[in-house]
Short mmCIF file of C-alpha atoms in Angstrom, two decimals:
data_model
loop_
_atom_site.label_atom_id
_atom_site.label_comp_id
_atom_site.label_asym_id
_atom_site.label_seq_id
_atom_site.Cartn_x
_atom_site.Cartn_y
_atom_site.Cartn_z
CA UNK A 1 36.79 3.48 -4.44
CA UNK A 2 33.17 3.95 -5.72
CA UNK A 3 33.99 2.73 -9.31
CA UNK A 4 35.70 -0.52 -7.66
CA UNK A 5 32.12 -1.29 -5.29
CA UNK A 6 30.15 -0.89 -8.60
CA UNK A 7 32.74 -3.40 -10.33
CA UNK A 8 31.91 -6.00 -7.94
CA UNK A 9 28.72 -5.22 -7.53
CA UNK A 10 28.03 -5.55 -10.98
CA UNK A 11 30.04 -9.15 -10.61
CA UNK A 12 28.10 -10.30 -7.86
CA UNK A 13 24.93 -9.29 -9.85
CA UNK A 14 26.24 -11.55 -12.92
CA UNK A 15 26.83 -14.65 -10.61
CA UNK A 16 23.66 -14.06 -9.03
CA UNK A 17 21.89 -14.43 -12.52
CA UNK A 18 24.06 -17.51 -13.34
CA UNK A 19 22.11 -19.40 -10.43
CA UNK A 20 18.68 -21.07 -10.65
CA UNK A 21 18.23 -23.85 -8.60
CA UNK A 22 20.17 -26.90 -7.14
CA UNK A 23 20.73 -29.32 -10.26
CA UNK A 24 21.47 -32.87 -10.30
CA UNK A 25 24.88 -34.18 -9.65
CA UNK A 26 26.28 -34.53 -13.30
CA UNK A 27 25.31 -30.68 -13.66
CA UNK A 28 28.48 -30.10 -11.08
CA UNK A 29 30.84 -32.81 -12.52
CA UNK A 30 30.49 -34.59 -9.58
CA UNK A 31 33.78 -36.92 -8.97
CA UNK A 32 34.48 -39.73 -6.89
CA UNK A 33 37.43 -38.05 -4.91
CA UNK A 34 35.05 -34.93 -4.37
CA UNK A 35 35.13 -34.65 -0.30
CA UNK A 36 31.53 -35.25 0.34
CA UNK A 37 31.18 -32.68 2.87
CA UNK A 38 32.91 -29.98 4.38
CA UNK A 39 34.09 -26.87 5.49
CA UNK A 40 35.22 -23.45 5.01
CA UNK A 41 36.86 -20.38 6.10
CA UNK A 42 37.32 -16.85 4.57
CA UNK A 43 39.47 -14.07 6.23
CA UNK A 44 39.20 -10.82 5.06
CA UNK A 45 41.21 -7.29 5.22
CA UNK A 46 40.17 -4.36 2.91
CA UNK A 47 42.39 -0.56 2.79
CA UNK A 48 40.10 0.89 4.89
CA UNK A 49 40.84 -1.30 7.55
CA UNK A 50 37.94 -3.48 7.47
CA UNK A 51 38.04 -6.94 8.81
CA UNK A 52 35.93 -10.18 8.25
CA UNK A 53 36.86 -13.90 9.61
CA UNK A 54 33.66 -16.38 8.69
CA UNK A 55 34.21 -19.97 9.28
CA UNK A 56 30.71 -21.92 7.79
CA UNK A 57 30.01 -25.37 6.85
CA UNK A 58 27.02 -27.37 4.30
CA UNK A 59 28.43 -30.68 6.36
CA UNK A 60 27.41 -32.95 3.39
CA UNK A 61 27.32 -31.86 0.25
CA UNK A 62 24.27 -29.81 -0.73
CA UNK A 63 23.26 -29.17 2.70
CA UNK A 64 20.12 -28.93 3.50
CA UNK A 65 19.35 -29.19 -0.07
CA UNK A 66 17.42 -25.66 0.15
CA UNK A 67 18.85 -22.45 -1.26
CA UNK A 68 18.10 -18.76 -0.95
CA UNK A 69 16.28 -18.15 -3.61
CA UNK A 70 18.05 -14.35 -3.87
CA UNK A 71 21.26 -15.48 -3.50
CA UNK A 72 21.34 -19.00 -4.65
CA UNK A 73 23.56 -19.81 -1.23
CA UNK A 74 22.94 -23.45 -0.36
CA UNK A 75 21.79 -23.42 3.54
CA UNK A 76 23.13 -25.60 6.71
CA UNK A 77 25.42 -23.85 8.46
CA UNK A 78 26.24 -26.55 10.67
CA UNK A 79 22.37 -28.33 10.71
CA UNK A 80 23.76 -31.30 10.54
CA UNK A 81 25.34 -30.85 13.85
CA UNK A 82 21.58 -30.62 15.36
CA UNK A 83 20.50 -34.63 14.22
CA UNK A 84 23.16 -36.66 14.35
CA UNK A 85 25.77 -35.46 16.70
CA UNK A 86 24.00 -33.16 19.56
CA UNK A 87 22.37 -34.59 22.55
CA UNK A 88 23.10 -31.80 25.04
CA UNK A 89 20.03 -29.34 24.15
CA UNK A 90 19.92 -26.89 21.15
CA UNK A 91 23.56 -25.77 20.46
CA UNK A 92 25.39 -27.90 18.10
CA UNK A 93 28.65 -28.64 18.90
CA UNK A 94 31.36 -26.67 16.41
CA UNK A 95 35.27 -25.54 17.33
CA UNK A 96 34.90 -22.84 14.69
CA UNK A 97 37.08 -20.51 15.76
CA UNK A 98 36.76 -17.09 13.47
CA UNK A 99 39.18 -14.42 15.46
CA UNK A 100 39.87 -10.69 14.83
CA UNK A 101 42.95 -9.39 17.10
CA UNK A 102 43.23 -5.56 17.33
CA UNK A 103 46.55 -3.69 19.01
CA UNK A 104 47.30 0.19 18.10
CA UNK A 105 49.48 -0.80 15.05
CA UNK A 106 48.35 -4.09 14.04
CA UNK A 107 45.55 -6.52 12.67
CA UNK A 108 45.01 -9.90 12.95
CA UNK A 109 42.39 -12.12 11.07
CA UNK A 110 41.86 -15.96 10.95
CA UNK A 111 40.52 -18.94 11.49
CA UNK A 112 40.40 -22.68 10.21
CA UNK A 113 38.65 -25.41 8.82
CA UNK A 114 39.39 -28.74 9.71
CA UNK A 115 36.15 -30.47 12.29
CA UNK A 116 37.68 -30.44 15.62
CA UNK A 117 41.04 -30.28 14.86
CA UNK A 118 40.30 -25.92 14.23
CA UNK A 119 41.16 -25.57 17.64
CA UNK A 120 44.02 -27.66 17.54
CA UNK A 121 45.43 -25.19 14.31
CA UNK A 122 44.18 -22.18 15.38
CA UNK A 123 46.47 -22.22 19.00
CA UNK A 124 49.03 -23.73 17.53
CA UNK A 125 49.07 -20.70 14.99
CA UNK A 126 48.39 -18.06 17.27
CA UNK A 127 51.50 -19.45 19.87
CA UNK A 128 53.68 -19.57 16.67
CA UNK A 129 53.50 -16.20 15.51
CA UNK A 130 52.21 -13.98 19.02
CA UNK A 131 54.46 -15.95 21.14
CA UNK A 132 57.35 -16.78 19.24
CA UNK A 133 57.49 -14.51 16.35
CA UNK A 134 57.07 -16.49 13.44
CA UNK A 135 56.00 -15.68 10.24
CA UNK A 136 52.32 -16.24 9.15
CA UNK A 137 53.67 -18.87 7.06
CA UNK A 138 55.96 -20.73 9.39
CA UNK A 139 53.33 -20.18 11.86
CA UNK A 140 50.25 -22.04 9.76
CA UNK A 141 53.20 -24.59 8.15
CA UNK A 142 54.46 -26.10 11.86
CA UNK A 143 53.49 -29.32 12.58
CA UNK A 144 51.21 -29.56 15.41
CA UNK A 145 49.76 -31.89 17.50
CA UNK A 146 46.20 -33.29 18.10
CA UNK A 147 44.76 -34.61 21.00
CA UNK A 148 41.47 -36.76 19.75
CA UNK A 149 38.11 -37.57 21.35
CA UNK A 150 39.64 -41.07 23.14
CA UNK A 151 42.83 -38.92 24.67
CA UNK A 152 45.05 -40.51 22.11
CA UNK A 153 47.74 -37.92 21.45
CA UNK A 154 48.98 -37.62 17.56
CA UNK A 155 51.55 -35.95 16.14
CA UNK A 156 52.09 -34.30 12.09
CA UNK A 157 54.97 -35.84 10.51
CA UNK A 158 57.84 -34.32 11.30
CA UNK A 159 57.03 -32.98 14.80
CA UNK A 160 59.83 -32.44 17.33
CA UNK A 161 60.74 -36.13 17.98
CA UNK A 162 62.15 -34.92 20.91
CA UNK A 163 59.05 -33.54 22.54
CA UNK A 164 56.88 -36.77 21.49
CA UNK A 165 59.30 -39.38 23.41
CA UNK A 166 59.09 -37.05 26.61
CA UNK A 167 55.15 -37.06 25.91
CA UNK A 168 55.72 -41.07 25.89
CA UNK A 169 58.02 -41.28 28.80
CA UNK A 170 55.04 -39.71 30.49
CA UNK A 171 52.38 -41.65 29.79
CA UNK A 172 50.56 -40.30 27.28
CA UNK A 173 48.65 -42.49 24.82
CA UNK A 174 50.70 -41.87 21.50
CA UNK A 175 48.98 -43.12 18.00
CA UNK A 176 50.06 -43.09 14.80
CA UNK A 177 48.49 -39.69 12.81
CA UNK A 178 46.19 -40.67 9.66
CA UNK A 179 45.87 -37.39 8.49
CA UNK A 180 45.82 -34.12 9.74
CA UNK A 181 43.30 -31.67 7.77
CA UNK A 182 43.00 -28.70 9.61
CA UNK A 183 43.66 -25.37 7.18
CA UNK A 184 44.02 -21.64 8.89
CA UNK A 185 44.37 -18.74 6.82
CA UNK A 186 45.33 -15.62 8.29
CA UNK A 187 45.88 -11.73 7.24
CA UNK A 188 47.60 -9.10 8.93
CA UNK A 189 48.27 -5.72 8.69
CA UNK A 190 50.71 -3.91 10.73
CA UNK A 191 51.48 -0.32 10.42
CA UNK A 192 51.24 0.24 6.42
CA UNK A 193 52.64 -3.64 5.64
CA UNK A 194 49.52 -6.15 4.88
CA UNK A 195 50.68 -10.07 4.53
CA UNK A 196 48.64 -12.98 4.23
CA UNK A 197 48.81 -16.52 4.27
CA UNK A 198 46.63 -19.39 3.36
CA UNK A 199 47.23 -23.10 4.66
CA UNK A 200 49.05 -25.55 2.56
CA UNK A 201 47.77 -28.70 3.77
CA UNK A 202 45.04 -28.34 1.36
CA UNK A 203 47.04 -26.40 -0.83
CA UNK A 204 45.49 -23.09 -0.26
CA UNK A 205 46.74 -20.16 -1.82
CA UNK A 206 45.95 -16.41 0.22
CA UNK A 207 44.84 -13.40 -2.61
CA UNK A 208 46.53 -9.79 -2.41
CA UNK A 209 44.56 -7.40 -4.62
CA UNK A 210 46.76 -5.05 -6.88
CA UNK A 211 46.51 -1.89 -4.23
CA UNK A 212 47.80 -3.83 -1.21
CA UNK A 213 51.02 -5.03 -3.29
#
């Protein structure tokens, strides 16, 4: 175990040294389909039972445009939030939603990207697989449905058309979906067996180090 904390110590260390200072765009390879800002969410599980879920967010790109100078991490966890968006005091408004769930034989860690549809993803993940037993990837994978900032109700393709013409028949306000781009990732561990599963919507892809497999 010691040998495999200097390994990625000594990795860390070597990315470190790779980083100076924020460079120009052209320095990055900067496209025109590049997302311009953004989000992102890590969930981690180690053998020792160890358990990290960190949602955090530069907004646009670059952030703040400052950096650690020990780390070379660009800053702005959210910052944006504060100038643009905020007008009810200091606390910016953000549905990340990092989780850790802890029973006697099993772990659960996850959370989402995805602006205020995380919340929307994250329940509709959680129901899934607490509530109705599905796997971590049938859970993430379900269509879900989002409920937007003017009450307009809006449904992933291939939702239950069942359920969205007795939403209608109701009342509700149904709109056509654009795009839905909320991304969970999850890991569990119960008992011995550790499984993991990142979001396809973006086309994410969850990583099992050799001594879990």
């Amino acid at each position: 175990m010691q040998s495999k904390v200097r390994s990625m110590q000594s990795f860390a260390d070597n990315i470190r040294s790779l980083i100076s200072k924020t460079h120009d765009l052209q320095y990055y390879g900067i496209t025109s389909y590049l997302e311009s800002m953004g989000t992102t969410h890590v969930s981690v599980l180690t053998e020792d039972g160890s358990a990290v879920s960190v949602t955090s967010s530069i907004n646009h790109i670059f952030g703040s445009k400052f950096l650690s100078p020990s780390t070379g991490i660009i800053l702005n966890d959210v910052l944006f939030d504060f100038c643009t968006i905020s007008n009810f005091g200091e606390q910016p408004p953000s549905s990340m939603a990092p989780v850790l769930l802890k029973s006697q034989s099993k772990t659960l860690v996850i959370g989402s990207t995805g602006g205020n549809m995380i919340t929307t993803g994250m329940a509709s993940a959680l129901m899934n697989h607490l509530w109705f037993g599905k796997s971590l990837k049938d859970a993430i994978n379900s269509p879900v449905v989002y409920v937007d900032s003017e009450n307009a109700v809006k449904f992933e393709p291939n939702f239950e058309k069942d359920v969205i013409e007795a939403l209608k028949k109701k009342g509700h306000n149904h709109q056509p979906a654009t795009r839905f781009y909320n991304v969970v990732n999850t890991m569990e561990k119960e008992d011995s067996c550790i499984s993991a599963w990142s979001d396809e919507r973006k086309k994410g892809k969850a990583a099992v180090l050799d001594h879990y497999k």
